[in-house]
Short mmCIF file of N, CA, C and O in Angstrom, two decimals:
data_model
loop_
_atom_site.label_atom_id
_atom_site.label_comp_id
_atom_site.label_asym_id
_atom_site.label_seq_id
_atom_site.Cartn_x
_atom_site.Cartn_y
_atom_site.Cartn_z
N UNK I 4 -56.41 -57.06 17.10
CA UNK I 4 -56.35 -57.90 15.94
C UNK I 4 -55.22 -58.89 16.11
O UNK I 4 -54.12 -58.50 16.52
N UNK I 5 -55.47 -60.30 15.77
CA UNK I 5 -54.48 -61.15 15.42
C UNK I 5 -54.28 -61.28 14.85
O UNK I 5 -55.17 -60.88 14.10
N UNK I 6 -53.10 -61.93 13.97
CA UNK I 6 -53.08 -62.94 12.52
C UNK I 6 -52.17 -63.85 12.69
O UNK I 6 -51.42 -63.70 13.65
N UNK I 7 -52.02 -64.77 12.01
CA UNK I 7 -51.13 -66.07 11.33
C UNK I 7 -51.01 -66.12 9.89
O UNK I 7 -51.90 -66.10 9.04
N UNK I 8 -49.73 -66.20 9.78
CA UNK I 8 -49.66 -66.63 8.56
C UNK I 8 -49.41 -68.22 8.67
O UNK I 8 -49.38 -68.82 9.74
N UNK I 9 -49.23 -68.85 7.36
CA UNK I 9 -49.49 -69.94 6.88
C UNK I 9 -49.19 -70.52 5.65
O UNK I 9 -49.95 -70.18 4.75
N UNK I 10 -48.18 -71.42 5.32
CA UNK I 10 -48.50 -71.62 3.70
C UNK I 10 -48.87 -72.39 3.06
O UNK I 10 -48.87 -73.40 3.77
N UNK I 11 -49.22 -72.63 2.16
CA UNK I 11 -51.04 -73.32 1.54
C UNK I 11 -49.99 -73.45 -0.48
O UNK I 11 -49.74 -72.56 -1.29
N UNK I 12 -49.74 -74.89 -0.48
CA UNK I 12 -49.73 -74.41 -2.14
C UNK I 12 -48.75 -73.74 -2.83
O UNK I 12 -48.86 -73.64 -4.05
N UNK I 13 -47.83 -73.29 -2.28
CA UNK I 13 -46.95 -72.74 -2.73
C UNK I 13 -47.66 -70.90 -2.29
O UNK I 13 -46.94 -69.98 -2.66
N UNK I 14 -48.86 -70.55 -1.62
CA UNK I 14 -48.76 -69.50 -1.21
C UNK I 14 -49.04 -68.95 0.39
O UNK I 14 -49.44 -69.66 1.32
N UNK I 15 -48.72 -67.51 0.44
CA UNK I 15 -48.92 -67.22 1.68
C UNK I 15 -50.49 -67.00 2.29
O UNK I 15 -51.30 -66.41 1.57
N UNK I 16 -50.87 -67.46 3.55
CA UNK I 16 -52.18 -67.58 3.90
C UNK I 16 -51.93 -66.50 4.85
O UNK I 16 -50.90 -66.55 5.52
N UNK I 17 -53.01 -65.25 5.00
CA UNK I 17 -53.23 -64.52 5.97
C UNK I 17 -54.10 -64.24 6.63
O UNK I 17 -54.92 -63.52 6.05
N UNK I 18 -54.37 -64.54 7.82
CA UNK I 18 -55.60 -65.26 8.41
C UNK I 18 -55.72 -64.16 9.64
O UNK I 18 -55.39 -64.52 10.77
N UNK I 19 -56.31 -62.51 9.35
CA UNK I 19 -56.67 -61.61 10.25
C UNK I 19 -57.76 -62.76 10.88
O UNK I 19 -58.25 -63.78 10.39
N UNK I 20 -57.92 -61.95 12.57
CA UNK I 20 -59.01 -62.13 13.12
C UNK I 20 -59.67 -60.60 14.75
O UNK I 20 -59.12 -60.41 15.83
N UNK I 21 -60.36 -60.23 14.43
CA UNK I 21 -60.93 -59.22 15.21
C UNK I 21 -61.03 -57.82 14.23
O UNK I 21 -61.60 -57.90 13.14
N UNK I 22 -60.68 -57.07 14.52
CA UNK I 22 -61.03 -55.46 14.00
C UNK I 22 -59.75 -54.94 13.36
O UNK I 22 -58.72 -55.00 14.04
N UNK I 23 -59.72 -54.50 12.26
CA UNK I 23 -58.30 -53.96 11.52
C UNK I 23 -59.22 -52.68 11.30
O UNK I 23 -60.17 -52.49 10.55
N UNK I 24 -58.67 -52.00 12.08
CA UNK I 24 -58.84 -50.53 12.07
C UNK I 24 -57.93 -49.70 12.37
O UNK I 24 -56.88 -50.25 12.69
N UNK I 25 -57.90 -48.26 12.41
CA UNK I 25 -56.73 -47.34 12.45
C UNK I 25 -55.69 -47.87 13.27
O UNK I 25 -54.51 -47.92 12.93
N UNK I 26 -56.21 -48.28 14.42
CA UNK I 26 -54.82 -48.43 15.58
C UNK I 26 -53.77 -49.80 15.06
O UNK I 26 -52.55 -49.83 15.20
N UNK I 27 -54.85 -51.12 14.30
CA UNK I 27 -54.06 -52.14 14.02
C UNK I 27 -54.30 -52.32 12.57
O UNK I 27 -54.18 -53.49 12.20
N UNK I 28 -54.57 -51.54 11.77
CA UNK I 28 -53.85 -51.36 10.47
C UNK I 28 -52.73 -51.28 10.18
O UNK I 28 -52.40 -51.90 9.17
N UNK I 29 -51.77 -50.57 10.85
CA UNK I 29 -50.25 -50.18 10.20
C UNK I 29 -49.60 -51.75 10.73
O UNK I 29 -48.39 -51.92 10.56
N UNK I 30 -50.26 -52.65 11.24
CA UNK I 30 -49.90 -54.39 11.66
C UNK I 30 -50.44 -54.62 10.28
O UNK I 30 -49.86 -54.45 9.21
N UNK I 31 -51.06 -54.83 10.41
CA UNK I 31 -52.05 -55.54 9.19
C UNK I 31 -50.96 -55.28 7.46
O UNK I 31 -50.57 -56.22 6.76
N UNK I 32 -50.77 -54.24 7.26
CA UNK I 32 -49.98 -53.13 6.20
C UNK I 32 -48.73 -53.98 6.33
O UNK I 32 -48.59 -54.87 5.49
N UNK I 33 -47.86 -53.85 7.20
CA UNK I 33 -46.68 -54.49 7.65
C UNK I 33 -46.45 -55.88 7.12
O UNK I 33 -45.59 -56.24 6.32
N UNK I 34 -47.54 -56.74 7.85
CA UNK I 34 -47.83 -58.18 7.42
C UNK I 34 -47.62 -58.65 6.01
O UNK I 34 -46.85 -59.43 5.45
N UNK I 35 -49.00 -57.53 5.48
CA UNK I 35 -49.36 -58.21 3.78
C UNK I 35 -47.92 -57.82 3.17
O UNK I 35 -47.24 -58.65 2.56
N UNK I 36 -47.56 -56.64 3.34
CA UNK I 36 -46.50 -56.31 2.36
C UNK I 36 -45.19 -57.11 2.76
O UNK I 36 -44.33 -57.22 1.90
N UNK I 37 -44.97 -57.68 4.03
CA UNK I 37 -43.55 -58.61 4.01
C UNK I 37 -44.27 -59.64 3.52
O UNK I 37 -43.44 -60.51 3.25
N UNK I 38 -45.49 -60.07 3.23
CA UNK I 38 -45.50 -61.30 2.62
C UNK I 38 -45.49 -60.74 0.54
O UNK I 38 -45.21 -60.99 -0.63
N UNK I 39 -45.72 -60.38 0.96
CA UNK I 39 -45.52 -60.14 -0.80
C UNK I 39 -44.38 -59.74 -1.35
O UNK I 39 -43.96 -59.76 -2.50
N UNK I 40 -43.87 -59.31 -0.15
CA UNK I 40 -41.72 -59.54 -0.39
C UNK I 40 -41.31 -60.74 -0.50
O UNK I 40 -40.13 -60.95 -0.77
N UNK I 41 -42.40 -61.97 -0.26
CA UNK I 41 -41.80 -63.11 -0.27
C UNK I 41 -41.96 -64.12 -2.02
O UNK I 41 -41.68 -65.23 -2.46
N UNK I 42 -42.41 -63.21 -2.36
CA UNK I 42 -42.52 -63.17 -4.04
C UNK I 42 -43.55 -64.66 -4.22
O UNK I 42 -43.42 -65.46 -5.14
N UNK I 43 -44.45 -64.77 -3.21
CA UNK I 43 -45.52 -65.85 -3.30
C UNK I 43 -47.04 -65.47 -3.85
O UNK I 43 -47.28 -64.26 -3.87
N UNK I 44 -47.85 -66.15 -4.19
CA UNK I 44 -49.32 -65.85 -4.45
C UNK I 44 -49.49 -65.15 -2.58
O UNK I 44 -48.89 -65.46 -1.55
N UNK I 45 -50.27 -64.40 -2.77
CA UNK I 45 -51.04 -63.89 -0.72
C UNK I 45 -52.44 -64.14 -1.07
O UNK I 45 -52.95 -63.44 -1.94
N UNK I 46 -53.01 -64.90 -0.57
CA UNK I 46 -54.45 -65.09 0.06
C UNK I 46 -54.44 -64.75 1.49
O UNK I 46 -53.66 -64.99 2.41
N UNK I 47 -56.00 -63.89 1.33
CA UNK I 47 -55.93 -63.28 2.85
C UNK I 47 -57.07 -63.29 3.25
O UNK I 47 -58.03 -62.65 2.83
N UNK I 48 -56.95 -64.49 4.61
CA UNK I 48 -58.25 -65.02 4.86
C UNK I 48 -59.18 -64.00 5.74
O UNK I 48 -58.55 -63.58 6.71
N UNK I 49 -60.28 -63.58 5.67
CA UNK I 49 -60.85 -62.64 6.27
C UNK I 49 -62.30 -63.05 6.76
O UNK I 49 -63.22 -62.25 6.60
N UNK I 50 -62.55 -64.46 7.42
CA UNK I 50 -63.44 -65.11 8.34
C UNK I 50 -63.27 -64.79 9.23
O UNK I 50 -64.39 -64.47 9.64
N UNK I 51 -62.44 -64.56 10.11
CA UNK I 51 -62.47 -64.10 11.54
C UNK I 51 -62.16 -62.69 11.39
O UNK I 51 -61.30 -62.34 12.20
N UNK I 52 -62.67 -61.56 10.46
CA UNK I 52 -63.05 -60.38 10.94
C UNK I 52 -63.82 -59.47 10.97
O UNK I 52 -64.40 -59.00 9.99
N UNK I 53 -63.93 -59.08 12.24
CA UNK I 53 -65.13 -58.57 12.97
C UNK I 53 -65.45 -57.30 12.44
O UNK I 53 -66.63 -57.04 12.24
N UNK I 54 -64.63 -56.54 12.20
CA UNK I 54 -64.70 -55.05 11.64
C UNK I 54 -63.67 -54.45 11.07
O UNK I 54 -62.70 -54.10 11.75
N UNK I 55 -63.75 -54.25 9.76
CA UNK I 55 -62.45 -53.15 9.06
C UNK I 55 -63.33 -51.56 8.57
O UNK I 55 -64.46 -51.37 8.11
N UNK I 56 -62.13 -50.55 8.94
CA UNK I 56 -62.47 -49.97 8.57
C UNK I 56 -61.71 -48.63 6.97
O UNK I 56 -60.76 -49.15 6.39
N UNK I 57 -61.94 -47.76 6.64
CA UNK I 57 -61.14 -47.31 5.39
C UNK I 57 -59.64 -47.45 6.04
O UNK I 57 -58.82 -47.60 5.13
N UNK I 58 -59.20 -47.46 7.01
CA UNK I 58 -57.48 -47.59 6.91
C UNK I 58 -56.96 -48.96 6.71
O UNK I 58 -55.78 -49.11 6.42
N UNK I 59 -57.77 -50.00 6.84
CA UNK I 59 -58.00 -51.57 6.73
C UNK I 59 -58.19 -51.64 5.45
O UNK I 59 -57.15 -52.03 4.91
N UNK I 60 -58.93 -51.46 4.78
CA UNK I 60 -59.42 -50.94 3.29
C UNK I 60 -57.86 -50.95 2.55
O UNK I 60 -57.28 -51.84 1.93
N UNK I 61 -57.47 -49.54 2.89
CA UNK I 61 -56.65 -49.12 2.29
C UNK I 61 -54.99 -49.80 2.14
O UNK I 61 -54.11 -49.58 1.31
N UNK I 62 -55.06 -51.05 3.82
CA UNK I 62 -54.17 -51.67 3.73
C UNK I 62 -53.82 -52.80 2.74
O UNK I 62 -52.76 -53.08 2.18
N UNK I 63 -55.34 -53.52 2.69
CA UNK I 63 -55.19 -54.51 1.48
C UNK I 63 -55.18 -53.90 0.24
O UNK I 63 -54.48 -54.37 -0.67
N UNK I 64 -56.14 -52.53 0.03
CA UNK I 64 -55.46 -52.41 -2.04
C UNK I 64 -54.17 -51.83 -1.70
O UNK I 64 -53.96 -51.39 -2.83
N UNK I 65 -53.11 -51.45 -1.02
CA UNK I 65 -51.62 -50.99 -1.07
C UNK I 65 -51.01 -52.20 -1.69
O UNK I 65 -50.29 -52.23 -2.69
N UNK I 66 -51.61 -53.78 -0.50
CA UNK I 66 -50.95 -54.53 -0.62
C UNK I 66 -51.27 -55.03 -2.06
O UNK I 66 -50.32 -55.00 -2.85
N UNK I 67 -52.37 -55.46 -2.48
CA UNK I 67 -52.72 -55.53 -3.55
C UNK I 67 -51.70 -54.56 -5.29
O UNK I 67 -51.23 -54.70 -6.42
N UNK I 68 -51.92 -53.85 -4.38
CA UNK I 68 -51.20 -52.34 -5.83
C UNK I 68 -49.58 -52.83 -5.89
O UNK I 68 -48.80 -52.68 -6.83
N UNK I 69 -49.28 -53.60 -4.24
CA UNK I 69 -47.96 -53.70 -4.42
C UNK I 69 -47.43 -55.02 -5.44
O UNK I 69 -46.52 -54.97 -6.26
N UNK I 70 -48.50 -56.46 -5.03
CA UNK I 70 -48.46 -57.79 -5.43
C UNK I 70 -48.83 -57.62 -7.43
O UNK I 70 -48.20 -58.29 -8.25
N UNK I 71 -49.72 -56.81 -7.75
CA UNK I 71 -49.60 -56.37 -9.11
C UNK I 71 -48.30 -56.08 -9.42
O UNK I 71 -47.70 -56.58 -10.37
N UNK I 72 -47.82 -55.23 -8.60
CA UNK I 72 -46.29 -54.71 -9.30
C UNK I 72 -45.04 -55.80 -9.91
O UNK I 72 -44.11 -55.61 -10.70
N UNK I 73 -45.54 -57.06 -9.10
CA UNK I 73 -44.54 -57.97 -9.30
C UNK I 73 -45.02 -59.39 -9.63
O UNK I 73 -44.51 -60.49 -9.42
N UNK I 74 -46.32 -58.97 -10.30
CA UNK I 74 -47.01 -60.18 -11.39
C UNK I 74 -47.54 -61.10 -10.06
O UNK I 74 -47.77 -62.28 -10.32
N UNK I 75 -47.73 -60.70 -8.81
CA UNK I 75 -48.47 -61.70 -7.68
C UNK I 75 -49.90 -61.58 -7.72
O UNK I 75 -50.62 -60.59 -7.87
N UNK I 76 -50.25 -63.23 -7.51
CA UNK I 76 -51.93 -62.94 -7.37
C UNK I 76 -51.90 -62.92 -5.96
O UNK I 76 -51.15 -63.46 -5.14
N UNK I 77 -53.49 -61.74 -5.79
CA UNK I 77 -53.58 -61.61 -4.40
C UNK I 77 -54.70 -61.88 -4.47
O UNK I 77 -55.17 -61.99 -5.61
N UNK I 78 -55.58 -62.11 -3.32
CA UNK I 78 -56.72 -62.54 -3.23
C UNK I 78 -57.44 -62.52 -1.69
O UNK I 78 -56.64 -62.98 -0.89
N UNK I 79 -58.55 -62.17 -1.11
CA UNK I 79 -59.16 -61.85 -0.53
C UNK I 79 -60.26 -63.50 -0.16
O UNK I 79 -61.08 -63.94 -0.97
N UNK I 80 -60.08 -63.89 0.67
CA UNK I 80 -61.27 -65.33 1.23
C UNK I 80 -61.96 -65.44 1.96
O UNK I 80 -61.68 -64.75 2.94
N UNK I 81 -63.05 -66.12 2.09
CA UNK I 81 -63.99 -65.69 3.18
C UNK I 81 -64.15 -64.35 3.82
O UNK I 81 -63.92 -63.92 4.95
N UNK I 82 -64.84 -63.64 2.22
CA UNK I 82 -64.92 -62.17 3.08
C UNK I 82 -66.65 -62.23 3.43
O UNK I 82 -67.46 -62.89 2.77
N UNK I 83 -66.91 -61.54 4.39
CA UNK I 83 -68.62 -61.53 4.96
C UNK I 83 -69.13 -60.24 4.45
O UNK I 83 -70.30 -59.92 4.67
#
C-alpha cells in the first residue's frame, strides 16, 4: 500500500492506493490518526484501492471515532 497526503481547502487529503489489509493497516491507522492530530477536516480518498479488508475497516471507523471526538469531519471519497 501507498499513500499521500495532500491539502485541499483547508483539509487533509488521504489518498491510499493498493490493498490495506492486516500487514499495511497499522500504516494506514498511523496515517489517518496523525492527520486528525492535525485538527483539520480528513477526506480519504479511496480510488486507488484495490482491496481492504476488516483490519482496514476497522482503521478508518477508529479514525473516524477519533475525528468525532474533536468535532472533525471525516469523510470517505471515491469509494468503489
Amino acid at each position: 500500500m501507498k499513500h499521500e497526503i495532500r491539502e485541499t481547502g483547508g483539509a487533509s487529503v488521504v489518498a491510499f492506493e493498493g490493498d490495506v489489509d492486516l500487514e499495511t493497516s497499522p500504516t494506514a491507522r498511523k496515517v489517518l490518526l496523525d492527520c486528525v492530530g492535525l485538527k483539520r477536516p480528513v477526506l480519504v480518498d479511496m480510488s486507488e484501492v484495490t482491496y481492504i479488508d476488516s483490519s482496514g475497516v476497522a482503521s478508518l471507523v477508529e479514525s473516524l471515532q477519533a475525528a468525532r471526538k474533536t468535532g472533525l469531519d471525516f469523510a470517505l471519497v471515491s469509494v468503489s
